[in-house]
Short mmCIF file of C-alpha atoms in Angstrom, two decimals:
data_model
loop_
_atom_site.label_atom_id
_atom_site.label_comp_id
_atom_site.label_asym_id
_atom_site.label_seq_id
_atom_site.Cartn_x
_atom_site.Cartn_y
_atom_site.Cartn_z
CA MET A 1 47.77 61.76 -27.81
CA LYS A 2 45.16 59.83 -30.01
CA THR A 3 43.45 57.20 -27.98
CA LEU A 4 43.23 53.79 -29.81
CA ALA A 5 40.26 51.60 -29.35
CA ALA A 6 40.43 47.66 -29.71
CA ALA A 7 38.45 45.98 -32.64
CA THR A 8 37.07 42.64 -31.40
CA PHE A 9 36.13 39.83 -34.06
CA ALA A 10 33.07 37.53 -33.97
CA SER A 11 34.04 34.11 -33.15
CA ALA A 12 36.81 32.39 -31.18
CA CYS A 13 37.41 30.09 -33.99
CA LEU A 14 36.86 32.34 -37.26
CA LEU A 15 38.53 35.58 -38.01
CA LEU A 16 36.08 37.96 -39.58
CA THR A 17 37.79 41.01 -41.16
CA PRO A 18 36.15 44.47 -41.55
CA ALA A 19 36.19 44.01 -45.37
CA MET A 20 34.32 40.74 -45.15
CA ALA A 21 31.84 41.91 -42.75
CA GLN A 22 31.15 44.90 -45.22
CA GLN A 23 30.70 42.28 -48.27
CA ALA A 24 28.35 40.12 -46.39
CA ALA A 25 24.72 39.92 -47.59
CA PRO A 26 21.94 40.27 -45.22
CA ALA A 27 20.34 37.01 -43.94
CA ALA A 28 17.17 36.20 -45.29
CA GLN A 29 14.47 36.91 -42.80
CA PRO A 30 12.64 33.67 -40.90
CA ALA A 31 8.98 33.61 -40.27
CA ALA A 32 7.61 35.64 -37.57
CA PRO A 33 7.87 33.53 -34.29
CA ALA A 34 5.11 33.15 -31.74
CA ALA A 35 4.67 36.33 -29.57
CA ALA A 36 6.96 36.13 -26.47
CA PRO A 37 6.17 36.95 -23.09
CA ALA A 38 6.45 40.89 -22.47
CA ALA A 39 10.02 41.77 -21.13
CA THR A 40 10.67 43.96 -18.26
CA GLU A 41 13.35 45.90 -20.24
CA PRO A 42 13.33 46.60 -23.84
CA PHE A 43 16.18 44.32 -25.62
CA LYS A 44 19.17 46.16 -26.73
CA ALA A 45 21.83 44.53 -28.85
CA GLY A 46 25.45 45.15 -27.76
CA GLU A 47 27.16 48.03 -29.17
CA PRO A 48 29.77 47.43 -31.96
CA LEU A 49 33.27 48.23 -31.17
CA PRO A 50 35.41 50.72 -33.04
CA VAL A 51 37.71 49.45 -35.69
CA ARG A 52 41.33 50.45 -35.74
CA PRO A 53 43.99 49.22 -38.39
CA ASN A 54 46.66 48.72 -35.96
CA VAL A 55 44.48 46.91 -33.29
CA LYS A 56 43.40 43.05 -33.92
CA THR A 57 41.87 40.54 -31.79
CA PHE A 58 42.09 36.50 -32.15
CA GLY A 59 40.71 33.85 -29.94
CA SER A 60 40.78 30.09 -29.33
CA PHE A 61 42.11 29.97 -25.97
CA CYS A 62 40.75 29.02 -22.60
CA GLY A 63 41.05 31.95 -20.07
CA ALA A 64 44.07 33.48 -21.83
CA GLU A 65 46.16 34.90 -18.92
CA SER A 66 49.68 35.61 -19.96
CA VAL A 67 51.83 36.24 -23.41
CA SER A 68 55.60 35.86 -23.55
CA VAL A 69 57.55 36.36 -26.90
CA ASP A 70 59.63 33.52 -28.28
CA THR A 71 62.19 35.82 -30.25
CA GLU A 72 64.27 32.83 -31.53
CA ARG A 73 61.12 31.04 -33.10
CA ASP A 74 59.33 34.43 -33.66
CA LEU A 75 56.19 33.11 -31.93
CA TYR A 76 53.95 34.06 -29.09
CA VAL A 77 53.66 32.02 -26.24
CA VAL A 78 49.99 32.06 -24.66
CA VAL A 79 49.15 30.48 -21.37
CA SER A 80 45.62 29.39 -20.61
CA PRO A 81 44.72 28.18 -17.24
CA CYS A 82 41.32 26.99 -18.31
CA THR A 83 38.98 25.73 -15.67
CA SER A 84 39.51 26.79 -12.01
CA ASN A 85 41.71 23.78 -10.27
CA THR A 86 39.15 23.28 -7.78
CA LEU A 87 36.97 21.91 -10.33
CA ARG A 88 39.16 20.67 -12.88
CA PRO A 89 42.79 20.21 -11.84
CA ASN A 90 45.74 20.05 -14.41
CA ASP A 91 43.75 21.19 -17.37
CA GLY A 92 45.89 24.38 -18.22
CA TYR A 93 47.89 24.40 -21.75
CA VAL A 94 50.20 26.82 -23.63
CA SER A 95 49.65 27.56 -27.17
CA LEU A 96 52.00 28.86 -29.68
CA VAL A 97 50.64 31.58 -32.09
CA ASN A 98 52.24 33.14 -35.16
CA PRO A 99 52.34 36.86 -35.24
CA ASP A 100 49.74 37.06 -37.65
CA GLY A 101 47.29 35.69 -35.28
CA THR A 102 47.18 32.15 -36.67
CA VAL A 103 47.55 29.28 -34.42
CA HIS A 104 50.78 27.39 -34.57
CA THR A 105 50.09 24.79 -31.85
CA LEU A 106 47.04 25.07 -30.03
CA LYS A 107 48.22 22.84 -27.16
CA TRP A 108 51.89 22.75 -27.14
CA ILE A 109 52.20 22.08 -23.64
CA GLN A 110 49.18 20.92 -21.57
CA GLY A 111 48.53 19.39 -18.31
CA ASN A 112 48.55 15.38 -18.49
CA ASP A 113 49.26 13.08 -15.66
CA LYS A 114 50.32 10.42 -18.05
CA MET A 115 52.82 12.58 -19.58
CA GLY A 116 54.08 13.89 -16.07
CA VAL A 117 52.95 17.44 -16.96
CA THR A 118 51.35 19.50 -14.48
CA LEU A 119 49.70 22.79 -15.27
CA ASN A 120 46.84 23.32 -12.64
CA ASP A 121 46.28 26.94 -13.07
CA PRO A 122 49.31 28.51 -14.80
CA ARG A 123 49.39 32.30 -15.03
CA GLY A 124 52.32 34.38 -15.50
CA SER A 125 55.17 33.46 -17.89
CA ASP A 126 58.46 34.56 -19.05
CA ILE A 127 61.19 33.31 -21.28
CA ASN A 128 64.77 33.50 -20.41
CA HIS A 129 68.11 31.26 -20.08
CA GLY A 130 66.53 28.93 -22.55
CA MET A 131 63.45 28.10 -20.30
CA LEU A 132 59.76 29.05 -20.22
CA TYR A 133 59.02 29.86 -16.56
CA LEU A 134 55.23 29.49 -15.35
CA ALA A 135 53.75 30.56 -12.13
CA ASP A 136 51.16 27.71 -11.23
CA ILE A 137 49.20 28.77 -7.88
CA ASP A 138 52.43 27.74 -5.16
CA THR A 139 54.75 26.47 -7.92
CA VAL A 140 57.22 27.89 -10.47
CA ARG A 141 57.35 25.52 -13.18
CA MET A 142 60.10 25.35 -16.12
CA PHE A 143 59.92 24.00 -19.54
CA ASP A 144 62.50 23.70 -22.23
CA ILE A 145 61.54 26.52 -24.76
CA LYS A 146 62.43 24.59 -27.90
CA THR A 147 60.99 21.00 -26.89
CA GLY A 148 58.49 21.91 -24.16
CA GLU A 149 59.89 19.35 -22.15
CA PRO A 150 59.24 19.69 -18.11
CA LYS A 151 62.70 20.88 -16.72
CA GLY A 152 61.82 21.13 -13.19
CA GLU A 153 59.94 23.15 -10.45
CA VAL A 154 60.16 24.96 -7.35
CA LYS A 155 57.84 24.75 -4.67
CA VAL A 156 57.17 28.09 -2.80
CA ASP A 157 55.85 27.25 0.59
CA GLY A 158 53.02 29.51 2.05
CA ALA A 159 52.26 31.03 -1.41
CA VAL A 160 48.56 31.49 -2.01
CA PHE A 161 48.33 32.72 -5.66
CA LEU A 162 51.50 32.92 -7.69
CA ASN A 163 50.52 35.46 -10.27
CA ASP A 164 53.45 36.92 -12.45
CA LEU A 165 57.12 36.36 -12.83
CA GLU A 166 60.19 37.73 -14.42
CA VAL A 167 63.41 35.99 -14.71
CA THR A 168 66.97 37.43 -15.01
CA ASP A 169 69.64 36.13 -17.31
CA ASP A 170 71.25 33.75 -14.71
CA GLY A 171 68.12 32.33 -13.98
CA THR A 172 66.99 34.13 -10.94
CA VAL A 173 63.14 34.25 -10.69
CA TYR A 174 60.99 37.05 -9.01
CA VAL A 175 57.33 36.15 -8.76
CA THR A 176 54.62 38.06 -7.20
CA ASP A 177 52.00 36.36 -4.77
CA SER A 178 48.63 38.54 -5.15
CA GLY A 179 47.22 36.67 -2.03
CA SER A 180 43.22 36.54 -2.02
CA ASN A 181 40.61 38.64 -0.77
CA ASP A 182 40.28 36.53 2.27
CA ASN A 183 44.26 36.41 2.73
CA PRO A 184 45.52 40.07 1.55
CA ASP A 185 48.57 39.57 3.99
CA ALA A 186 49.84 36.56 1.63
CA SER A 187 51.01 39.56 -0.70
CA ALA A 188 54.48 39.23 -1.27
CA ILE A 189 57.51 39.16 -3.95
CA TYR A 190 59.48 35.96 -3.57
CA LYS A 191 62.90 35.53 -4.89
CA ILE A 192 64.31 32.07 -6.16
CA THR A 193 67.81 31.60 -7.08
CA PRO A 194 69.07 29.56 -9.94
CA ASP A 195 69.62 26.51 -7.64
CA GLY A 196 66.23 26.75 -6.12
CA GLN A 197 66.39 28.76 -2.92
CA VAL A 198 63.24 30.65 -2.00
CA SER A 199 63.05 33.77 -0.15
CA ASP A 200 60.99 36.92 0.54
CA PHE A 201 62.28 39.77 -1.83
CA ALA A 202 59.49 41.99 -0.27
CA ARG A 203 56.32 41.80 1.83
CA GLY A 204 54.16 44.28 3.62
CA GLY A 205 54.18 47.98 3.47
CA GLN A 206 52.93 49.42 0.11
CA LEU A 207 53.04 45.93 -1.47
CA GLN A 208 49.29 45.32 -1.43
CA ARG A 209 48.15 42.55 -3.80
CA PRO A 210 51.00 42.62 -6.27
CA ASN A 211 50.41 41.31 -9.84
CA GLY A 212 52.42 42.34 -12.74
CA ILE A 213 56.27 42.37 -12.48
CA ALA A 214 59.12 43.45 -14.76
CA PHE A 215 62.79 44.74 -14.95
CA ASP A 216 63.43 48.28 -15.55
CA PRO A 217 66.42 49.31 -18.01
CA ASP A 218 68.36 49.91 -14.73
CA GLY A 219 67.89 46.45 -13.17
CA ASN A 220 65.36 47.49 -10.67
CA ILE A 221 62.15 45.29 -9.93
CA VAL A 222 58.87 47.13 -10.80
CA VAL A 223 55.46 45.86 -9.73
CA VAL A 224 51.80 46.69 -10.27
CA LEU A 225 48.99 46.31 -7.76
CA LEU A 226 45.70 44.97 -7.52
CA ALA A 227 44.51 46.89 -4.43
CA ASN A 228 45.35 50.45 -5.64
CA THR A 229 46.82 52.49 -8.62
CA GLU A 230 50.24 52.40 -7.16
CA ILE A 231 53.25 51.05 -9.11
CA LEU A 232 56.59 50.26 -6.95
CA THR A 233 60.01 50.45 -8.16
CA TYR A 234 62.28 48.32 -5.75
CA THR A 235 66.07 48.30 -5.90
CA PRO A 236 67.77 44.92 -6.47
CA ASP A 237 68.29 44.91 -2.37
CA GLY A 238 64.52 45.14 -1.85
CA GLN A 239 64.15 48.83 -1.17
CA VAL A 240 61.22 50.87 -2.65
CA ALA A 241 62.83 53.47 -4.82
CA LYS A 242 59.97 55.11 -6.47
CA THR A 243 56.28 55.25 -6.35
CA GLU A 244 54.12 56.12 -9.34
CA ASN A 245 50.39 55.84 -10.25
CA GLY A 246 48.47 54.15 -13.12
CA LEU A 247 45.07 55.48 -14.16
CA GLU A 248 42.99 52.68 -12.30
CA SER A 249 43.40 49.90 -9.81
CA LEU A 250 43.17 46.25 -10.52
CA ALA A 251 46.41 46.42 -12.54
CA ASP A 252 47.45 43.04 -13.88
CA GLY A 253 50.02 43.36 -16.92
CA LEU A 254 53.23 45.16 -16.93
CA VAL A 255 55.84 45.45 -19.62
CA ILE A 256 58.87 48.23 -19.53
CA LEU A 257 60.27 49.21 -23.08
CA ALA A 258 63.76 49.91 -23.75
CA ASP A 259 63.53 53.88 -23.26
CA GLY A 260 61.85 52.95 -19.65
CA THR A 261 58.08 53.37 -20.86
CA LYS A 262 55.91 51.39 -18.82
CA ILE A 263 52.83 49.81 -20.15
CA THR A 264 50.09 48.46 -17.84
CA THR A 265 46.75 46.93 -18.12
CA SER A 266 43.45 47.51 -15.68
CA LEU A 267 40.99 44.62 -15.24
CA ARG A 268 38.62 47.46 -13.76
CA ALA A 269 38.72 49.96 -16.59
CA ASN A 270 39.40 47.24 -19.38
CA HIS A 271 42.20 49.45 -20.88
CA LEU A 272 46.06 49.64 -21.12
CA ALA A 273 47.83 52.93 -20.00
CA LYS A 274 51.29 54.01 -20.58
CA ILE A 275 53.61 56.10 -18.41
CA PRO A 276 56.61 57.84 -20.18
CA PRO A 277 59.94 58.12 -18.07
CA GLY A 278 59.26 60.95 -15.56
CA GLY A 279 55.87 61.33 -17.00
CA LYS A 280 52.51 60.66 -15.82
CA ALA A 281 50.01 57.63 -16.74
CA GLU A 282 47.96 58.35 -19.82
CA LEU A 283 45.37 56.22 -21.68
CA LEU A 284 46.85 53.91 -24.50
CA VAL A 285 44.10 51.87 -25.47
CA ASP A 286 40.45 51.39 -24.09
CA GLN A 287 38.08 48.67 -24.73
CA VAL A 288 40.31 45.62 -24.29
CA PHE A 289 38.35 43.40 -22.03
CA THR A 290 39.78 41.71 -18.78
CA PRO A 291 43.58 42.28 -20.11
CA ALA A 292 45.78 40.31 -18.17
CA SER A 293 49.53 39.73 -18.33
CA ILE A 294 50.63 41.41 -21.53
CA GLY A 295 54.00 40.39 -23.70
CA TYR A 296 55.88 42.66 -25.60
CA ASP A 297 57.17 42.02 -29.30
CA ALA A 298 60.25 44.30 -29.78
CA LYS A 299 60.54 43.21 -33.65
CA ARG A 300 57.18 44.65 -34.40
CA ASN A 301 57.11 47.12 -31.65
CA ARG A 302 53.71 45.62 -30.43
CA VAL A 303 52.06 44.69 -27.26
CA ILE A 304 49.89 41.25 -26.93
CA VAL A 305 47.22 41.41 -24.67
CA PRO A 306 45.49 38.26 -23.11
CA GLU A 307 41.83 38.90 -22.79
CA ASN A 308 41.21 36.37 -19.90
CA GLN A 309 37.63 36.15 -20.03
CA GLN A 310 37.15 36.66 -23.77
CA ASN A 311 39.42 33.45 -24.14
CA ALA A 312 41.47 35.91 -27.12
CA ILE A 313 44.50 37.93 -27.68
CA THR A 314 44.59 41.36 -28.70
CA MET A 315 47.32 42.58 -30.62
CA VAL A 316 48.30 46.58 -30.23
CA ASP A 317 50.78 47.93 -32.64
CA LEU A 318 52.59 51.04 -31.08
CA ASN A 319 53.88 52.61 -34.29
#
């Protein structure tokens, strides 16, 4: 298939279209500066990215980590952990973005002790059962999807780095713990019942530093791994039913389409890959940088990609 490449726009605050770029007049040349010391290597500006009509990037976030789609309001919910919790706690926030990329509400929900909202280092997100669910270090937090009001939290004892989550229609949460380089044995998938009971769903064996998680059309639980290229499919009773392979390790995001097609991201390769049902992984989009926990807009057949270190989101139309 034809590979798509991402088009990145120049500023987190200003959207510059290709047409605008072509029409811009050359800037006047300033007077020659004083001679600079000789460089050890010749200077070379960054290479421009190829432009494709179905791939657009927008900014104005703070370490964009995950995107979920609010289908009722037709908005994208973008989660930003912002500064590391060890340096500045409770400064994460959630933005609402229109499907055309314009910001609806930059800080719809934000960590604020005075308002009783805690968002230390929010990562993965999901919308279900009238709630927005967020994975935040060792706690799953819930917010009313219409008002943004906090609606409770569940502490996961022993968790090191809760990273992504997926929620069933009855409010059961499956959340990954990616552990850390120093503590890979913390790798797990936890199950949280609607009444807040926490248990191990999966731990050990092939489950090495799990990240993105999603449900397939048969109700199985699928997870991608940071440690290697494996994509694991678990039955609802916690047994590994299938192992597939992506193109690269450091996998982060995962969405599964209605026909069973899996779309994954790789932080190592800066790309999106797709795996059709029964097929092998193939490149979908490259040059999408630090792609994290993706969301899927079924109305537009679009994948929304948070580019974590670029403080941006990229929209990839699949049509």
